[in-house]
Amino acid sequence: MILGAAEVGYVEMMAETVTAGDPTYTGPLAGVSLGLPVYHVTEPEVRENADASVYQDQIGVSEIAMETEPIWTTVRTIRERTPGTP
Amino acid sequence: MSDPLASLPTIRGISCVLAHTPGLLRYGSKPTRELAKDPALIGNVQRHLRSFEDAVAYPENQVYIGNHAPEWLWDVPEPHWRHGDEGARAQGPAGVIVGEDAFWGLLRASDEFGLIDIERERLERSRALLAKTGLFSDGELERVVRPATASSSSEGAMSLHAADGTVVGRIANGYPGDSTQTADILLENFACKASGALALKHLLKQLDMAPGDVEYVLGCGEEAVGDRYQRGGGSISKAMAEMAGCAQATGSDVKAFCCAPVHALVMAGALVQSGIYRNVIVVGGGSLAKLGMKMAGHLAKDMPLLEDCLAAVAILVGPADGSGVRMRLDAVGRHTVGSGGSAGAIYEALVSQPLEKLGLKIADVDRYAVELHNPEITVPAGSGNVPRTNYRIIAALGVSRGEMKREDVDRFERAHGMPGFVPTQGHIPAALPYLAHALPRLRDGSMRRALFIAKGSLFLGKMTNMADGMSVLVDREG
């Protein structure tokens, strides 16, 4: 699952939702653990696999606007505790 | 050759009104769907409704009607709903807040077909409360207490509840068997009409303008008025004009989701600049469907249901009036079919391109009004701080264009933006309520330029994957 949201809190909620289950217990994934590996679109693992010009065109300005360090840390933490993640 | 800038229209005023309608919250789209699944949820909903006094004192609502500048919210301790403004008033320089007890009467007065039946005692109380606002004539107040004519046992009639759950009346279906005129849809349309007409009335009073001087009304609300053969093909603007006593006006509706108000403002400006009309009003009525939209997040956090107000705006556009305030129709920003859908591409079209036409840089604009959703409503529901995200993108655009430094991204919201202060009513937060604060500052010279930016989620309608966007600069001459 590749996320693109710009706010760390929102990224964390979505990452939790598709791994352990909806933390707010308000949606259909409440109590459903999908255990999907989660990445943020700005992480090097994703970026290196994208065409550089397409990445710049689609994500370039948004990436400048994001506080990427806390987003990466949050997503990595959730990914590392998800079994089966490469 | 005459100066083309001399013909630019001006914005003569704006009214921003709120109707605090906690009883109607249950008819919002999200509450309706949740209550259908779990009727017992209504108890929890009712326990989290606010009183009229709390809604008036709510800092964001005081900003909306013009009693404080948006920047004042940065100094209010969080959560704002726990820190009501001690000096709060239901009237402000730019608007008014009416309670549900008054709004029942406006709903009744908006109904020409006798479909809404409300207890006589409630309507008498509404009439008294509406009389106190000073906005309505005796004849208009008399319409508040007209009895309904439709049979209260009409097929499909829906009960109307006050905030405490008491049944106060009913609304009947429109044409029998017409799925576009069921009672719930008509209630949305009447709520839009009544709140929009309230904004129109307030604007006329604020500007001391005769209703007969209004020539055209452009509706920019989100309700689909029509019947089974043209669902959404009707218009609510002329109905609002009629309710506000604008006998010389006609009108039509502009639809573009949340982007419609800025489309409508530009069209109003064009109608004035072309000389077709002198006085054009853009009006957006409130959205009943969006009451309680983020309810699940608010209940989970045991906070009041802050989406309990219908918000409406009315804006008068006219020819240059000597104030020096101009709508820069020579540099309108628009997101075209070919613009591209990334955040950078959208803001390139809405910010960089219009500013370039005027030889301006991003930092030359004093304040950017974006989607001004109140973050105290959206953040607890997991939807983020919408204006902040917009400000960071505009600043990032400046960085990518070499106009600004990366560290400016964090500072941009305070330097050129504002906190969100508008209820999550879709089209209403779309930038224009900031006119209530910008117009006085543009007139007194403490502000030079403000850019108003709206975006619309066209893709929600399933006809395209595109978004939409429109922007217009309002500046001070010289």
Coordinates of C-alpha atoms in Angstrom, one line a residue:
Chain A
M1 CA 0.0 0.0 0.0
I2 CA 1.5 3.3 -1.0
L3 CA 0.2 6.4 0.8
G4 CA 0.4 10.0 -0.3
A5 CA -1.2 12.1 2.4
A6 CA 0.7 15.2 3.6
E7 CA 0.1 15.1 7.3
V8 CA 1.9 12.8 9.6
G9 CA -1.2 12.2 11.8
Y10 CA -3.3 11.3 8.7
V11 CA -0.5 9.0 7.3
E12 CA -0.3 7.2 10.7
M13 CA -4.1 6.7 10.8
M14 CA -4.2 5.3 7.2
A15 CA -1.1 3.1 7.8
E16 CA -2.7 1.7 11.0
T17 CA -5.9 1.1 9.2
V18 CA -4.5 -1.1 6.5
T19 CA -2.1 -3.0 8.9
A20 CA -3.6 -3.5 12.3
G21 CA -7.1 -2.2 11.6
D22 CA -9.0 1.1 11.8
P23 CA -7.7 2.8 15.0
T24 CA -10.8 5.1 15.1
Y25 CA -13.2 2.1 14.9
T26 CA -15.5 4.2 12.6
G27 CA -15.0 2.5 9.3
P28 CA -15.4 -1.0 7.7
L29 CA -11.8 -1.9 8.6
A30 CA -12.4 -1.6 12.4
G31 CA -11.0 -4.8 13.9
V32 CA -9.8 -6.1 10.5
S33 CA -6.0 -6.7 10.3
L34 CA -5.0 -6.7 6.6
G35 CA -1.3 -6.6 7.5
L36 CA -0.3 -4.9 4.3
P37 CA 3.2 -3.5 4.0
V38 CA 2.9 0.3 3.8
Y39 CA 5.1 2.9 2.2
H40 CA 4.8 6.7 1.7
V41 CA 5.2 7.9 -1.9
T42 CA 8.1 10.2 -0.9
E43 CA 10.2 7.4 0.7
P44 CA 13.4 6.5 -1.2
E45 CA 12.2 2.9 -1.8
V46 CA 9.3 4.2 -3.8
R47 CA 10.9 7.2 -5.4
E48 CA 13.9 5.2 -6.8
N49 CA 11.4 3.0 -8.6
A50 CA 9.6 5.9 -10.3
D51 CA 10.4 7.7 -13.5
A52 CA 12.2 10.8 -12.3
S53 CA 10.3 13.3 -14.6
V54 CA 6.9 11.8 -13.7
Y55 CA 7.8 11.9 -10.0
Q56 CA 8.8 15.6 -10.3
D57 CA 5.7 16.4 -12.3
Q58 CA 3.3 14.7 -10.0
I59 CA 4.8 14.8 -6.5
G60 CA 7.6 17.5 -6.7
V61 CA 5.8 20.5 -5.2
S62 CA 3.8 18.3 -2.7
E63 CA 7.0 16.8 -1.4
I64 CA 8.5 20.3 -0.7
A65 CA 5.3 21.1 1.3
M66 CA 5.5 17.9 3.4
E67 CA 7.5 17.3 6.6
T68 CA 8.9 14.1 5.2
E69 CA 11.1 13.0 8.1
P70 CA 8.4 12.4 10.6
I71 CA 6.2 10.8 7.9
W72 CA 9.0 8.3 7.0
T73 CA 9.7 7.5 10.6
T74 CA 6.0 6.8 11.3
V75 CA 5.5 4.6 8.2
R76 CA 8.8 2.7 8.8
T77 CA 7.8 2.0 12.4
I78 CA 4.4 0.6 11.4
R79 CA 6.0 -1.4 8.5
E80 CA 8.6 -2.9 10.7
R81 CA 6.1 -4.3 13.2
T82 CA 4.0 -5.7 10.4
P83 CA 4.8 -9.4 9.9
G84 CA 5.8 -10.5 6.4
T85 CA 7.0 -7.0 5.3
P86 CA 10.2 -7.2 3.2
Chain B
M1 CA -7.7 55.0 -25.3
S2 CA -9.6 54.5 -22.0
D3 CA -7.9 52.6 -19.2
P4 CA -9.2 49.0 -19.2
L5 CA -8.6 48.8 -15.4
A6 CA -11.1 51.6 -14.9
S7 CA -14.0 49.3 -15.8
L8 CA -13.1 46.6 -13.3
P9 CA -16.0 45.8 -10.9
T10 CA -15.8 46.1 -7.2
I11 CA -17.2 44.0 -4.3
R12 CA -19.5 46.2 -2.3
G13 CA -20.2 44.0 0.6
I14 CA -20.6 40.5 2.0
S15 CA -22.9 39.0 4.6
C16 CA -22.1 35.7 6.3
V17 CA -24.9 34.2 8.3
L18 CA -25.3 31.1 10.5
A19 CA -28.4 29.2 11.4
H20 CA -27.7 27.1 14.5
T21 CA -29.9 24.0 13.8
P22 CA -28.9 21.2 16.1
G23 CA -32.3 19.5 15.7
L24 CA -31.8 19.4 11.9
L25 CA -28.4 17.7 12.4
R26 CA -30.0 14.3 12.3
Y27 CA -31.1 15.0 8.7
G28 CA -27.5 15.5 7.5
S29 CA -26.3 12.8 5.1
K30 CA -23.9 11.0 7.5
P31 CA -26.3 11.1 10.5
T32 CA -29.2 9.8 8.4
R33 CA -27.1 6.9 7.2
E34 CA -25.7 6.1 10.6
L35 CA -29.1 6.4 12.3
A36 CA -30.6 4.0 9.7
K37 CA -28.1 1.4 10.8
D38 CA -28.4 2.1 14.5
P39 CA -31.5 4.1 15.6
A40 CA -30.3 4.0 19.2
L41 CA -27.4 6.2 18.2
I42 CA -29.8 9.2 18.4
G43 CA -29.3 9.4 22.2
N44 CA -25.6 9.8 21.9
V45 CA -26.0 12.4 19.1
Q46 CA -28.4 14.4 21.3
R47 CA -26.1 14.3 24.3
H48 CA -23.4 15.9 22.1
L49 CA -25.4 18.8 20.6
R50 CA -24.6 22.4 21.6
S51 CA -26.8 25.1 23.0
F52 CA -27.4 28.2 21.0
E53 CA -25.4 30.2 23.5
D54 CA -22.4 27.8 23.1
A55 CA -22.7 28.1 19.3
V56 CA -22.7 31.9 19.4
A57 CA -19.7 32.0 21.8
Y58 CA -17.7 29.5 19.7
P59 CA -14.7 31.5 18.5
E60 CA -14.8 30.4 14.9
N61 CA -18.5 31.5 14.6
Q62 CA -17.6 34.9 16.0
V63 CA -14.9 35.2 13.3
Y64 CA -17.4 34.1 10.7
I65 CA -19.8 37.0 11.4
G66 CA -16.9 39.5 11.6
N67 CA -16.6 40.1 15.3
H68 CA -12.9 39.1 15.3
A69 CA -10.2 38.8 12.7
P70 CA -9.3 35.2 11.7
E71 CA -5.8 35.7 13.1
W72 CA -7.3 36.2 16.6
L73 CA -7.9 32.4 16.6
W74 CA -4.2 31.8 16.9
D75 CA -4.4 33.3 20.4
V76 CA -7.4 31.3 21.6
P77 CA -6.5 28.3 23.7
E78 CA -7.4 24.9 22.3
P79 CA -9.8 23.3 22.1
H80 CA -11.8 26.4 21.0
W81 CA -15.1 24.8 21.9
R82 CA -14.1 24.9 25.6
H83 CA -13.0 28.5 25.3
G84 CA -16.1 30.5 24.2
D85 CA -15.6 34.2 23.5
E86 CA -16.9 36.0 26.6
G87 CA -17.8 39.1 24.6
A88 CA -19.7 37.0 22.0
R89 CA -22.7 38.5 20.3
A90 CA -25.1 36.9 17.8
Q91 CA -24.7 40.0 15.6
G92 CA -21.5 41.1 13.9
P93 CA -20.5 43.6 11.3
A94 CA -20.7 41.0 8.6
G95 CA -23.5 38.7 9.7
V96 CA -25.9 37.3 12.3
I97 CA -26.4 33.9 14.0
V98 CA -30.0 32.8 14.4
G99 CA -31.1 29.9 16.5
E100 CA -33.3 26.9 15.6
D101 CA -36.3 28.5 17.3
A102 CA -36.1 31.3 14.7
F103 CA -35.1 29.1 11.8
W104 CA -38.3 27.0 12.0
G105 CA -40.1 30.2 11.0
L106 CA -37.8 30.9 8.1
L107 CA -38.3 27.3 6.9
R108 CA -42.1 27.8 7.0
A109 CA -41.8 31.2 5.3
S110 CA -39.7 29.7 2.5
D111 CA -42.4 27.2 1.6
E112 CA -44.9 28.4 -1.0
F113 CA -46.6 25.0 -1.4
G114 CA -47.7 24.4 2.2
L115 CA -45.5 21.4 2.6
I116 CA -43.9 22.3 5.9
D117 CA -46.3 22.1 8.9
I118 CA -44.9 23.3 12.2
E119 CA -46.7 23.9 15.5
R120 CA -48.3 27.3 15.7
E121 CA -46.7 28.1 19.1
R122 CA -43.2 27.5 17.6
L123 CA -44.0 29.7 14.7
E124 CA -45.2 32.5 16.9
R125 CA -42.0 32.3 18.8
S126 CA -40.0 32.3 15.5
R127 CA -41.9 35.4 14.4
A128 CA -41.0 37.2 17.6
L129 CA -37.3 36.2 17.4
L130 CA -37.1 37.1 13.7
A131 CA -38.7 40.5 14.4
K132 CA -35.9 41.2 16.8
T133 CA -33.3 40.9 14.1
G134 CA -34.7 44.0 12.4
L135 CA -34.2 42.3 9.0
F136 CA -37.9 41.5 8.1
S137 CA -41.0 43.6 7.3
D138 CA -44.3 43.0 9.0
G139 CA -45.5 41.3 5.8
E140 CA -42.6 38.9 5.7
L141 CA -43.1 38.1 9.4
E142 CA -46.7 37.3 8.7
R143 CA -45.6 34.6 6.2
V144 CA -43.8 32.8 9.1
V145 CA -47.1 31.9 10.7
R146 CA -49.1 30.9 7.6
P147 CA -50.7 27.5 8.1
A148 CA -49.5 24.6 5.9
T149 CA -52.0 23.3 3.4
A150 CA -50.6 19.9 2.5
S151 CA -52.2 17.0 4.4
S152 CA -50.0 16.1 7.4
S153 CA -50.8 12.5 6.6
S154 CA -49.3 12.8 3.1
E155 CA -47.5 9.8 1.8
G156 CA -43.8 9.9 2.8
A157 CA -44.2 12.9 5.1
M158 CA -41.2 13.1 7.5
S159 CA -41.3 14.3 11.1
L160 CA -39.2 17.4 12.1
H161 CA -37.5 17.2 15.4
A162 CA -36.1 19.9 17.7
A163 CA -32.7 19.5 19.3
D164 CA -34.2 17.7 22.4
G165 CA -36.0 15.2 20.1
T166 CA -39.4 16.7 20.4
V167 CA -41.5 16.5 17.2
V168 CA -42.2 20.1 16.1
G169 CA -43.9 19.4 12.8
R170 CA -43.7 17.6 9.4
I171 CA -42.6 18.0 5.9
A172 CA -44.5 16.4 3.1
N173 CA -43.3 15.0 -0.2
G174 CA -43.6 17.1 -3.3
Y175 CA -45.1 15.5 -6.5
P176 CA -46.4 12.0 -5.7
G177 CA -43.9 9.2 -6.7
D178 CA -41.2 11.7 -7.7
S179 CA -37.9 10.5 -6.2
T180 CA -36.4 13.9 -6.6
Q181 CA -39.0 15.6 -4.4
T182 CA -39.1 13.3 -1.4
A183 CA -39.5 15.1 1.9
D184 CA -35.8 14.7 2.8
I185 CA -34.6 16.3 -0.5
L186 CA -37.1 19.1 -0.2
L187 CA -36.0 19.8 3.4
E188 CA -32.4 20.2 2.0
N189 CA -33.7 22.6 -0.6
F190 CA -35.8 24.6 1.8
A191 CA -32.9 24.8 4.3
C192 CA -30.7 26.2 1.5
K193 CA -33.4 28.6 0.3
A194 CA -34.2 29.9 3.8
S195 CA -30.6 30.4 4.9
G196 CA -29.6 32.0 1.6
A197 CA -32.5 34.4 1.8
L198 CA -31.4 35.3 5.3
A199 CA -28.0 36.2 4.0
L200 CA -29.6 38.2 1.2
K201 CA -31.8 40.1 3.7
H202 CA -28.8 40.8 5.9
L203 CA -26.7 42.1 3.0
L204 CA -29.4 44.5 1.9
K205 CA -29.7 45.8 5.5
Q206 CA -26.0 46.0 6.0
L207 CA -25.6 48.1 2.8
D208 CA -28.8 50.1 3.2
M209 CA -29.8 48.9 -0.2
A210 CA -33.3 48.8 -1.6
P211 CA -34.3 45.3 -2.5
G212 CA -35.6 46.6 -5.8
D213 CA -32.1 47.7 -6.9
V214 CA -30.9 44.1 -7.1
E215 CA -31.0 43.0 -10.8
Y216 CA -29.5 39.6 -10.9
V217 CA -28.8 36.8 -8.3
L218 CA -26.4 34.0 -9.0
G219 CA -26.9 31.0 -6.7
C220 CA -23.8 29.0 -5.9
G221 CA -25.3 26.5 -3.4
E222 CA -25.0 22.7 -3.7
E223 CA -28.7 21.6 -3.7
A224 CA -30.2 20.0 -6.7
V225 CA -33.6 21.7 -7.3
G226 CA -35.7 20.1 -9.9
D227 CA -38.2 17.4 -10.6
R228 CA -38.2 13.9 -12.0
Y229 CA -37.6 15.1 -15.6
Q230 CA -34.7 17.5 -14.7
R231 CA -33.2 16.5 -11.4
G232 CA -31.0 19.4 -10.4
G233 CA -32.1 21.4 -13.5
G234 CA -34.0 24.0 -11.5
S235 CA -32.8 27.1 -9.8
I236 CA -32.9 28.4 -6.2
S237 CA -31.5 31.9 -6.7
K238 CA -34.7 33.5 -8.0
A239 CA -36.7 31.8 -5.1
M240 CA -34.3 33.3 -2.6
A241 CA -34.6 36.7 -4.4
E242 CA -38.4 36.5 -4.1
M243 CA -38.2 35.6 -0.4
A244 CA -35.8 38.6 0.2
G245 CA -38.2 41.0 -1.6
C246 CA -36.0 41.6 -4.7
A247 CA -38.9 42.2 -7.1
Q248 CA -36.7 43.5 -9.9
A249 CA -34.3 40.6 -9.8
T250 CA -34.0 37.4 -11.7
G251 CA -31.3 34.8 -11.4
S252 CA -29.8 31.4 -12.1
D253 CA -27.6 28.9 -10.4
V254 CA -24.0 28.0 -11.0
K255 CA -22.9 24.5 -10.2
A256 CA -19.3 23.4 -9.7
F257 CA -19.2 21.7 -6.3
C258 CA -17.2 23.8 -3.8
C259 CA -15.7 25.8 -6.6
A260 CA -19.1 27.3 -7.6
P261 CA -18.9 30.5 -5.5
V262 CA -15.7 31.7 -7.2
H263 CA -17.1 30.8 -10.6
A264 CA -20.2 32.8 -9.7
L265 CA -18.2 35.7 -8.4
V266 CA -16.3 36.0 -11.6
M267 CA -19.5 35.7 -13.7
A268 CA -21.1 38.4 -11.5
G269 CA -18.1 40.6 -12.1
A270 CA -18.3 40.0 -15.9
L271 CA -22.0 40.9 -15.9
V272 CA -21.2 44.2 -14.1
Q273 CA -18.1 45.0 -16.2
S274 CA -20.1 44.4 -19.4
G275 CA -22.7 46.9 -18.3
I276 CA -25.6 44.3 -18.5
Y277 CA -26.4 44.8 -14.8
R278 CA -25.2 47.2 -12.1
N279 CA -26.0 45.2 -9.0
V280 CA -25.4 41.4 -9.0
I281 CA -25.5 39.3 -5.9
V282 CA -23.8 36.0 -5.5
V283 CA -25.6 33.9 -2.9
G284 CA -24.9 30.5 -1.4
G285 CA -27.4 28.9 0.9
G286 CA -26.5 26.4 3.7
S287 CA -26.0 22.7 3.2
L288 CA -28.2 20.5 5.3
A289 CA -26.6 17.4 3.9
K290 CA -23.3 18.4 5.5
L291 CA -24.6 18.8 9.1
G292 CA -22.9 16.2 11.3
M293 CA -20.7 15.0 8.4
K294 CA -17.7 14.3 10.7
M295 CA -19.9 13.1 13.5
A296 CA -18.2 9.7 13.9
G297 CA -14.9 11.3 14.8
H298 CA -16.4 13.8 17.1
L299 CA -18.4 11.2 19.0
A300 CA -15.4 9.0 19.3
K301 CA -13.5 11.9 20.9
D302 CA -16.5 12.8 23.1
M303 CA -16.6 16.4 21.8
P304 CA -19.6 18.4 20.8
L305 CA -21.0 18.0 17.3
L306 CA -19.6 21.2 15.9
E307 CA -21.3 20.8 12.5
D308 CA -24.6 22.0 13.8
C309 CA -24.9 25.3 11.8
L310 CA -26.2 26.0 8.3
A311 CA -23.8 28.7 6.9
A312 CA -24.8 31.0 4.0
V313 CA -23.1 34.0 2.2
A314 CA -24.3 36.8 0.0
I315 CA -22.0 39.1 -1.9
L316 CA -22.8 42.2 -3.8
V317 CA -20.8 43.0 -6.9
G318 CA -21.1 46.4 -8.6
P319 CA -19.3 48.9 -10.7
A320 CA -16.3 50.9 -9.3
D321 CA -17.6 52.9 -6.3
G322 CA -14.6 55.1 -5.4
S323 CA -13.4 52.7 -2.7
G324 CA -10.5 51.6 -4.8
V325 CA -11.3 47.9 -4.3
R326 CA -11.2 46.0 -7.6
M327 CA -11.9 42.5 -8.8
R328 CA -9.0 41.7 -11.1
L329 CA -10.9 40.1 -13.9
D330 CA -7.9 40.7 -16.1
A331 CA -6.1 37.9 -14.3
V332 CA -8.6 35.2 -13.2
G333 CA -7.0 31.9 -12.3
R334 CA -8.6 28.8 -13.7
H335 CA -7.8 25.1 -13.7
T336 CA -8.5 23.9 -17.2
V337 CA -9.0 20.4 -18.6
G338 CA -5.4 20.4 -19.7
S339 CA -3.9 21.8 -16.5
G340 CA -3.1 18.4 -14.9
G341 CA -4.2 17.0 -11.6
S342 CA -1.2 17.1 -9.3
A343 CA -1.2 19.6 -6.4
G344 CA 1.6 21.5 -8.1
A345 CA -0.3 21.7 -11.4
I346 CA -3.5 22.9 -9.7
Y347 CA -1.7 25.7 -7.8
E348 CA 0.3 26.6 -10.8
A349 CA -3.0 27.4 -12.6
L350 CA -4.6 29.1 -9.6
V351 CA -1.7 31.1 -8.2
S352 CA 1.3 31.4 -10.4
Q353 CA -0.4 32.0 -13.7
P354 CA -2.7 34.8 -12.6
L355 CA 0.0 36.5 -10.6
E356 CA 2.5 36.3 -13.5
K357 CA -0.1 38.1 -15.7
L358 CA 0.1 41.0 -13.2
G359 CA 3.8 40.8 -12.8
L360 CA 3.5 39.7 -9.2
K361 CA 5.3 37.2 -7.0
I362 CA 3.7 34.8 -4.5
A363 CA 4.9 37.0 -1.6
D364 CA 3.3 40.1 -3.1
V365 CA -0.1 38.9 -2.0
D366 CA -0.9 39.9 1.6
R367 CA -3.3 37.1 2.3
Y368 CA -4.4 34.0 0.6
A369 CA -7.9 32.8 1.3
V370 CA -8.1 29.1 0.5
E371 CA -10.5 26.3 1.6
L372 CA -11.1 27.7 5.0
H373 CA -12.5 24.6 6.7
N374 CA -12.4 24.9 10.5
P375 CA -9.6 22.4 11.5
E376 CA -11.2 21.8 14.9
I377 CA -13.9 20.0 12.9
T378 CA -11.7 18.2 10.5
V379 CA -8.6 17.2 12.5
P380 CA -10.5 15.0 15.1
A381 CA -12.2 13.2 12.2
G382 CA -8.8 12.4 10.6
S383 CA -9.3 14.8 7.7
G384 CA -6.3 17.0 8.5
N385 CA -5.9 20.8 8.7
V386 CA -7.1 21.7 5.2
P387 CA -6.1 25.4 5.0
R388 CA -2.6 24.5 6.4
T389 CA -2.1 21.9 3.8
N390 CA -3.1 24.5 1.1
Y391 CA -0.7 27.1 2.5
R392 CA 2.2 24.6 2.5
I393 CA 1.6 23.8 -1.1
I394 CA 1.4 27.4 -2.2
A395 CA 4.7 28.0 -0.3
A396 CA 6.2 24.9 -1.9
L397 CA 5.2 26.2 -5.3
G398 CA 7.1 29.4 -4.4
V399 CA 10.2 27.3 -3.5
S400 CA 10.0 25.3 -6.7
R401 CA 9.9 28.5 -8.7
G402 CA 12.9 30.0 -6.9
E403 CA 10.8 32.8 -5.3
M404 CA 11.1 31.5 -1.8
K405 CA 13.3 29.5 0.5
R406 CA 12.5 26.1 1.9
E407 CA 12.3 27.4 5.4
D408 CA 9.6 29.8 4.3
V409 CA 7.2 26.9 4.0
D410 CA 6.7 26.6 7.7
R411 CA 6.3 30.4 8.1
F412 CA 3.9 30.9 5.2
E413 CA 0.6 30.2 7.0
R414 CA 1.2 32.9 9.6
A415 CA 2.7 35.4 7.1
H416 CA 0.2 35.1 4.2
G417 CA -2.5 32.8 5.4
M418 CA -5.0 32.4 8.2
P419 CA -6.5 29.7 10.4
G420 CA -9.6 28.0 9.0
F421 CA -12.8 29.4 10.6
V422 CA -15.7 28.3 8.4
P423 CA -18.1 25.4 9.1
T424 CA -17.5 22.5 6.8
Q425 CA -20.4 23.4 4.5
G426 CA -18.6 22.5 1.3
H427 CA -19.0 25.6 -0.9
I428 CA -19.2 28.1 2.0
P429 CA -15.6 27.6 3.2
A430 CA -14.4 28.1 -0.3
A431 CA -12.4 31.3 0.4
L432 CA -15.1 34.0 0.0
P433 CA -16.1 34.4 3.7
Y434 CA -12.7 36.1 4.1
L435 CA -14.0 39.0 2.1
A436 CA -15.8 40.1 5.3
H437 CA -12.3 40.7 6.8
A438 CA -10.4 41.7 3.6
L439 CA -12.8 44.4 2.3
P440 CA -12.5 46.8 5.3
R441 CA -8.7 46.4 5.2
L442 CA -8.5 46.9 1.5
R443 CA -10.6 50.0 1.9
D444 CA -8.5 51.5 4.7
G445 CA -5.3 50.7 2.9
S446 CA -3.9 48.3 5.6
M447 CA -4.0 45.5 2.9
R448 CA -3.1 45.7 -0.7
R449 CA -4.1 42.4 -2.2
A450 CA -5.9 39.1 -1.3
L451 CA -6.2 36.1 -3.5
F452 CA -9.3 34.0 -3.2
I453 CA -8.8 30.3 -4.3
A454 CA -11.5 27.6 -4.5
K455 CA -11.2 24.0 -5.5
G456 CA -14.0 21.6 -6.4
S457 CA -14.0 17.8 -6.2
L458 CA -15.7 17.3 -9.6
F459 CA -14.7 13.6 -9.5
L460 CA -17.3 13.0 -6.8
G461 CA -20.0 13.2 -9.4
K462 CA -18.6 10.3 -11.3
M463 CA -18.6 12.2 -14.7
T464 CA -14.8 12.8 -14.7
N465 CA -11.7 12.1 -12.7
M466 CA -10.8 15.8 -12.7
A467 CA -10.9 18.3 -10.0
D468 CA -11.8 22.0 -10.6
G469 CA -10.3 25.2 -9.4
M470 CA -10.8 29.0 -9.8
S471 CA -9.2 32.0 -8.2
V472 CA -9.6 35.7 -8.3
L473 CA -7.5 38.5 -7.0
V474 CA -9.1 41.4 -5.2
D475 CA -6.8 44.4 -4.8
R476 CA -6.7 48.1 -3.9
E477 CA -6.0 50.5 -6.7
G478 CA -2.8 52.6 -6.7

